[in-house]
mmCIF file of C-alpha atoms and ligand atoms in Angstrom:
data_model
loop_
_atom_site.group_PDB
_atom_site.id
_atom_site.type_symbol
_atom_site.label_atom_id
_atom_site.label_comp_id
_atom_site.label_asym_id
_atom_site.label_seq_id
_atom_site.Cartn_x
_atom_site.Cartn_y
_atom_site.Cartn_z
ATOM 1 C CA MET O 1 -29.095 147.578 9.201
ATOM 2 C CA SER O 2 -32.673 148.397 10.203
ATOM 3 C CA LEU O 3 -33.840 144.796 9.619
ATOM 4 C CA LEU O 4 -31.264 143.387 12.042
ATOM 5 C CA ALA O 5 -33.122 142.877 15.340
ATOM 6 C CA VAL O 6 -30.713 143.650 18.179
ATOM 7 C CA PRO O 7 -30.788 143.891 21.971
ATOM 8 C CA VAL O 8 -30.851 147.311 23.579
ATOM 9 C CA CYS O 9 -28.153 147.913 26.180
ATOM 10 C CA VAL O 10 -26.870 150.809 28.259
ATOM 11 C CA VAL O 11 -23.089 150.824 28.618
ATOM 12 C CA THR O 12 -21.999 152.517 31.853
ATOM 13 C CA THR O 13 -18.750 153.426 33.509
ATOM 14 C CA ARG O 14 -17.251 155.777 36.085
ATOM 15 C CA THR O 15 -14.088 157.741 35.587
ATOM 16 C CA ASP O 16 -12.590 160.901 37.101
ATOM 17 C CA GLY O 17 -15.427 160.878 39.667
ATOM 18 C CA GLU O 18 -18.133 161.058 36.998
ATOM 19 C CA ASN O 19 -20.737 158.541 35.855
ATOM 20 C CA ARG O 20 -21.012 158.142 32.077
ATOM 21 C CA GLY O 21 -23.252 155.972 29.936
ATOM 22 C CA LEU O 22 -24.983 155.625 26.598
ATOM 23 C CA THR O 23 -27.560 153.456 24.909
ATOM 24 C CA ALA O 24 -25.893 150.943 22.581
ATOM 25 C CA SER O 25 -27.239 148.173 20.377
ATOM 26 C CA THR O 26 -23.915 146.980 18.944
ATOM 27 C CA VAL O 27 -23.107 144.637 21.843
ATOM 28 C CA THR O 28 -22.102 141.099 20.912
ATOM 29 C CA GLY O 29 -20.144 138.189 22.346
ATOM 30 C CA VAL O 30 -16.891 137.591 20.466
ATOM 31 C CA SER O 31 -14.956 134.887 22.393
ATOM 32 C CA LEU O 32 -15.729 132.125 24.891
ATOM 33 C CA ASP O 33 -12.225 131.519 26.257
ATOM 34 C CA PRO O 34 -11.442 134.087 27.432
ATOM 35 C CA PRO O 35 -15.019 135.414 27.625
ATOM 36 C CA LEU O 36 -14.947 138.607 25.546
ATOM 37 C CA VAL O 37 -17.692 140.952 24.409
ATOM 38 C CA SER O 38 -17.525 143.943 22.090
ATOM 39 C CA VAL O 39 -19.421 147.189 21.735
ATOM 40 C CA ALA O 40 -18.894 149.858 19.074
ATOM 41 C CA VAL O 41 -18.821 153.416 20.449
ATOM 42 C CA ALA O 42 -18.965 156.406 18.102
ATOM 43 C CA ARG O 43 -15.828 158.493 18.317
ATOM 44 C CA SER O 44 -18.132 161.541 18.297
ATOM 45 C CA SER O 45 -19.987 160.402 21.436
ATOM 46 C CA SER O 46 -19.616 162.431 24.596
ATOM 47 C CA CYS O 47 -18.994 159.102 26.365
ATOM 48 C CA HIS O 48 -16.208 157.971 24.056
ATOM 49 C CA GLY O 49 -13.335 159.434 26.107
ATOM 50 C CA ALA O 50 -14.571 157.965 29.385
ATOM 51 C CA LEU O 51 -15.324 154.536 27.947
ATOM 52 C CA THR O 52 -11.942 154.198 26.243
ATOM 53 C CA ARG O 53 -10.067 155.391 29.382
ATOM 54 C CA ALA O 54 -11.889 153.624 32.196
ATOM 55 C CA PRO O 55 -10.457 150.246 33.216
ATOM 56 C CA GLN O 56 -13.943 148.776 33.598
ATOM 57 C CA PHE O 57 -17.394 149.178 32.099
ATOM 58 C CA VAL O 58 -20.776 147.504 32.499
ATOM 59 C CA ILE O 59 -23.101 146.298 29.764
ATOM 60 C CA ASN O 60 -26.662 146.584 31.068
ATOM 61 C CA VAL O 61 -29.072 144.615 28.873
ATOM 62 C CA LEU O 62 -32.423 146.378 29.164
ATOM 63 C CA GLY O 63 -35.694 144.623 29.893
ATOM 64 C CA ASP O 64 -38.788 145.422 27.835
ATOM 65 C CA ASP O 65 -40.120 147.597 30.685
ATOM 66 C CA GLN O 66 -37.023 149.849 30.477
ATOM 67 C CA ARG O 67 -37.403 151.608 27.135
ATOM 68 C CA HIS O 68 -37.603 154.968 28.953
ATOM 69 C CA LEU O 69 -34.010 154.324 30.091
ATOM 70 C CA ALA O 70 -32.939 153.595 26.504
ATOM 71 C CA THR O 71 -34.399 156.976 25.564
ATOM 72 C CA ARG O 72 -32.829 158.759 28.538
ATOM 73 C CA PHE O 73 -29.369 157.310 27.827
ATOM 74 C CA SER O 74 -29.492 158.395 24.194
ATOM 75 C CA THR O 75 -30.643 161.962 24.928
ATOM 76 C CA ARG O 76 -28.043 164.712 24.780
ATOM 77 C CA ASP O 77 -27.492 167.490 27.324
ATOM 78 C CA ILE O 78 -29.341 165.937 30.253
ATOM 79 C CA ASP O 79 -28.082 164.255 33.415
ATOM 80 C CA ARG O 80 -28.696 160.659 32.351
ATOM 81 C CA PHE O 81 -28.065 159.386 35.881
ATOM 82 C CA ALA O 82 -30.644 161.637 37.557
ATOM 83 C CA GLY O 83 -33.898 159.939 38.483
ATOM 84 C CA GLU O 84 -34.954 156.387 39.182
ATOM 85 C CA GLY O 85 -33.556 153.312 37.520
ATOM 86 C CA VAL O 86 -29.873 153.773 38.320
ATOM 87 C CA SER O 87 -27.847 152.334 41.204
ATOM 88 C CA THR O 88 -24.318 151.185 42.008
ATOM 89 C CA LEU O 89 -22.938 147.692 41.534
ATOM 90 C CA PRO O 90 -22.377 146.411 45.112
ATOM 91 C CA GLY O 91 -18.729 146.566 46.180
ATOM 92 C CA THR O 92 -17.816 148.960 43.357
ATOM 93 C CA GLU O 93 -18.362 152.568 42.315
ATOM 94 C CA LEU O 94 -19.690 151.466 38.929
ATOM 95 C CA PRO O 95 -23.132 152.816 38.017
ATOM 96 C CA VAL O 96 -25.613 150.223 36.748
ATOM 97 C CA ILE O 97 -29.199 150.038 35.568
ATOM 98 C CA THR O 98 -31.327 148.687 38.426
ATOM 99 C CA ASP O 99 -33.184 145.487 37.511
ATOM 100 C CA ALA O 100 -31.638 145.216 34.063
ATOM 101 C CA HIS O 101 -32.363 141.946 32.228
ATOM 102 C CA ALA O 102 -28.622 141.190 32.503
ATOM 103 C CA LEU O 103 -25.503 142.958 33.784
ATOM 104 C CA TYR O 104 -22.104 142.134 32.339
ATOM 105 C CA ARG O 105 -19.183 143.725 34.160
ATOM 106 C CA CYS O 106 -16.140 143.942 31.918
ATOM 107 C CA THR O 107 -12.469 144.806 32.125
ATOM 108 C CA LEU O 108 -11.387 146.771 29.056
ATOM 109 C CA ARG O 109 -8.860 144.674 27.081
ATOM 110 C CA GLN O 110 -8.621 146.371 23.687
ATOM 111 C CA VAL O 111 -9.823 149.400 21.747
ATOM 112 C CA VAL O 112 -9.959 148.722 18.001
ATOM 113 C CA PRO O 113 -10.625 151.603 15.575
ATOM 114 C CA VAL O 114 -13.335 150.683 13.043
ATOM 115 C CA GLY O 115 -14.421 153.483 10.712
ATOM 116 C CA ASP O 116 -15.930 156.298 12.768
ATOM 117 C CA HIS O 117 -16.392 154.056 15.836
ATOM 118 C CA ASP O 118 -14.033 152.358 18.270
ATOM 119 C CA LEU O 119 -14.724 148.742 19.124
ATOM 120 C CA LEU O 120 -14.300 148.194 22.857
ATOM 121 C CA ILE O 121 -13.332 144.624 23.700
ATOM 122 C CA GLY O 122 -14.079 143.735 27.314
ATOM 123 C CA GLU O 123 -13.441 140.599 29.350
ATOM 124 C CA LEU O 124 -16.398 139.483 31.468
ATOM 125 C CA THR O 125 -15.603 139.494 35.179
ATOM 126 C CA ASP O 126 -19.103 139.374 36.669
ATOM 127 C CA VAL O 127 -22.541 138.456 35.368
ATOM 128 C CA ARG O 128 -25.885 139.193 37.054
ATOM 129 C CA LEU O 129 -29.113 137.999 35.491
ATOM 130 C CA ARG O 130 -32.831 138.708 35.852
ATOM 131 C CA PRO O 131 -33.938 135.843 33.640
ATOM 132 C CA GLU O 132 -37.637 136.355 34.306
ATOM 133 C CA ALA O 133 -37.470 139.661 32.414
ATOM 134 C CA ARG O 134 -37.845 139.943 28.647
ATOM 135 C CA PRO O 135 -35.251 141.729 26.541
ATOM 136 C CA LEU O 136 -36.005 145.030 24.873
ATOM 137 C CA THR O 137 -35.145 144.892 21.169
ATOM 138 C CA TRP O 138 -34.461 147.482 18.452
ATOM 139 C CA TYR O 139 -35.859 146.682 15.011
ATOM 140 C CA ARG O 140 -36.902 148.896 12.082
ATOM 141 C CA ARG O 141 -35.677 151.927 14.080
ATOM 142 C CA ALA O 142 -38.154 151.293 16.912
ATOM 143 C CA PHE O 143 -38.275 149.541 20.285
ATOM 144 C CA HIS O 144 -40.075 146.194 20.481
ATOM 145 C CA ARG O 145 -40.956 143.679 23.157
ATOM 146 C CA PRO O 146 -40.674 140.026 22.125
ATOM 147 C CA GLU O 147 -43.959 138.135 22.207
ATOM 148 C CA GLN O 148 -42.349 134.833 23.096
ATOM 149 C CA HIS O 149 -39.216 133.894 24.959
ATOM 150 C CA GLY O 150 -37.770 130.599 26.145
HETATM 151 C C1 LIG S 1 -31.405 151.950 20.066
HETATM 152 C C2 LIG S 1 -30.145 152.770 20.023
HETATM 153 C C3 LIG S 1 -28.934 152.123 19.845
HETATM 154 C C4 LIG S 1 -27.725 152.843 19.821
HETATM 155 N N1 LIG S 1 -26.548 152.169 19.674
HETATM 156 C C5 LIG S 1 -25.365 152.854 19.703
HETATM 157 C C6 LIG S 1 -24.123 152.160 19.635
HETATM 158 O O1 LIG S 1 -24.065 150.935 19.573
HETATM 159 N N2 LIG S 1 -22.990 152.909 19.680
HETATM 160 C C7 LIG S 1 -23.002 154.281 19.776
HETATM 161 O O2 LIG S 1 -21.935 154.894 19.802
HETATM 162 N N3 LIG S 1 -24.187 154.958 19.852
HETATM 163 C C8 LIG S 1 -25.351 154.284 19.822
HETATM 164 N N4 LIG S 1 -26.543 154.945 19.931
HETATM 165 C C9 LIG S 1 -26.537 156.382 20.027
HETATM 166 C C10 LIG S 1 -26.246 156.863 21.418
HETATM 167 O O3 LIG S 1 -27.005 156.269 22.440
HETATM 168 C C11 LIG S 1 -26.531 158.385 21.417
HETATM 169 O O4 LIG S 1 -26.444 158.925 20.157
HETATM 170 C C12 LIG S 1 -25.502 159.077 22.056
HETATM 171 O O5 LIG S 1 -25.506 158.664 23.376
HETATM 172 C C13 LIG S 1 -25.764 160.605 21.916
HETATM 173 O O6 LIG S 1 -25.249 161.245 22.930
HETATM 174 P P1 LIG S 1 -23.698 161.401 23.236
HETATM 175 O O7 LIG S 1 -23.034 162.052 22.091
HETATM 176 O O8 LIG S 1 -23.733 162.216 24.453
HETATM 177 O O9 LIG S 1 -23.157 160.030 23.497
HETATM 178 C C14 LIG S 1 -27.749 154.250 19.953
HETATM 179 C C15 LIG S 1 -28.980 154.903 20.164
HETATM 180 C C16 LIG S 1 -30.161 154.174 20.188
HETATM 181 C C17 LIG S 1 -31.476 154.881 20.431
#
């Protein structure tokens, strides 16, 4: 699928008093009414248990100035939440990426097994946008910044 250009997101949650998150490019909208999005999470991921248990998660769509966060959130055996670039969604305990291009807060509705991944289906409950940013994209196994955007 290396020729499929996709957005780069960080999916975050908090469960059992711990922040968890991973870089994910499999995010897509799947329904308008109700508003549902999906993300495929590898069953082998260290975040899989938390993301399938937590009642809520956040899809943070990264801006093109945030590729270091995409790298940090796909690196094993580090504290991904240490350092700049992470904050808390006001009024919640949910960790989020500060100044993400878009934030989609979701309530987990379904977990669908698909091969070696689980598809998380979430219902959008809150949307925060930074429309002036440009989205970071993943194409040919590398990060790219779009040259034009509407
Ligand atoms: C651009 C990019 C997109 C990724 N997309 C996904 C994805 O959609 N689902 C997934 O489970 N892992 C995805 N990964 C891999 C995870 O971010 C990473 O392998 C994983 O977090 C490794 O650590 P973990 O086992 O602690 O989760 C992606 C990695 C990169 C760099």
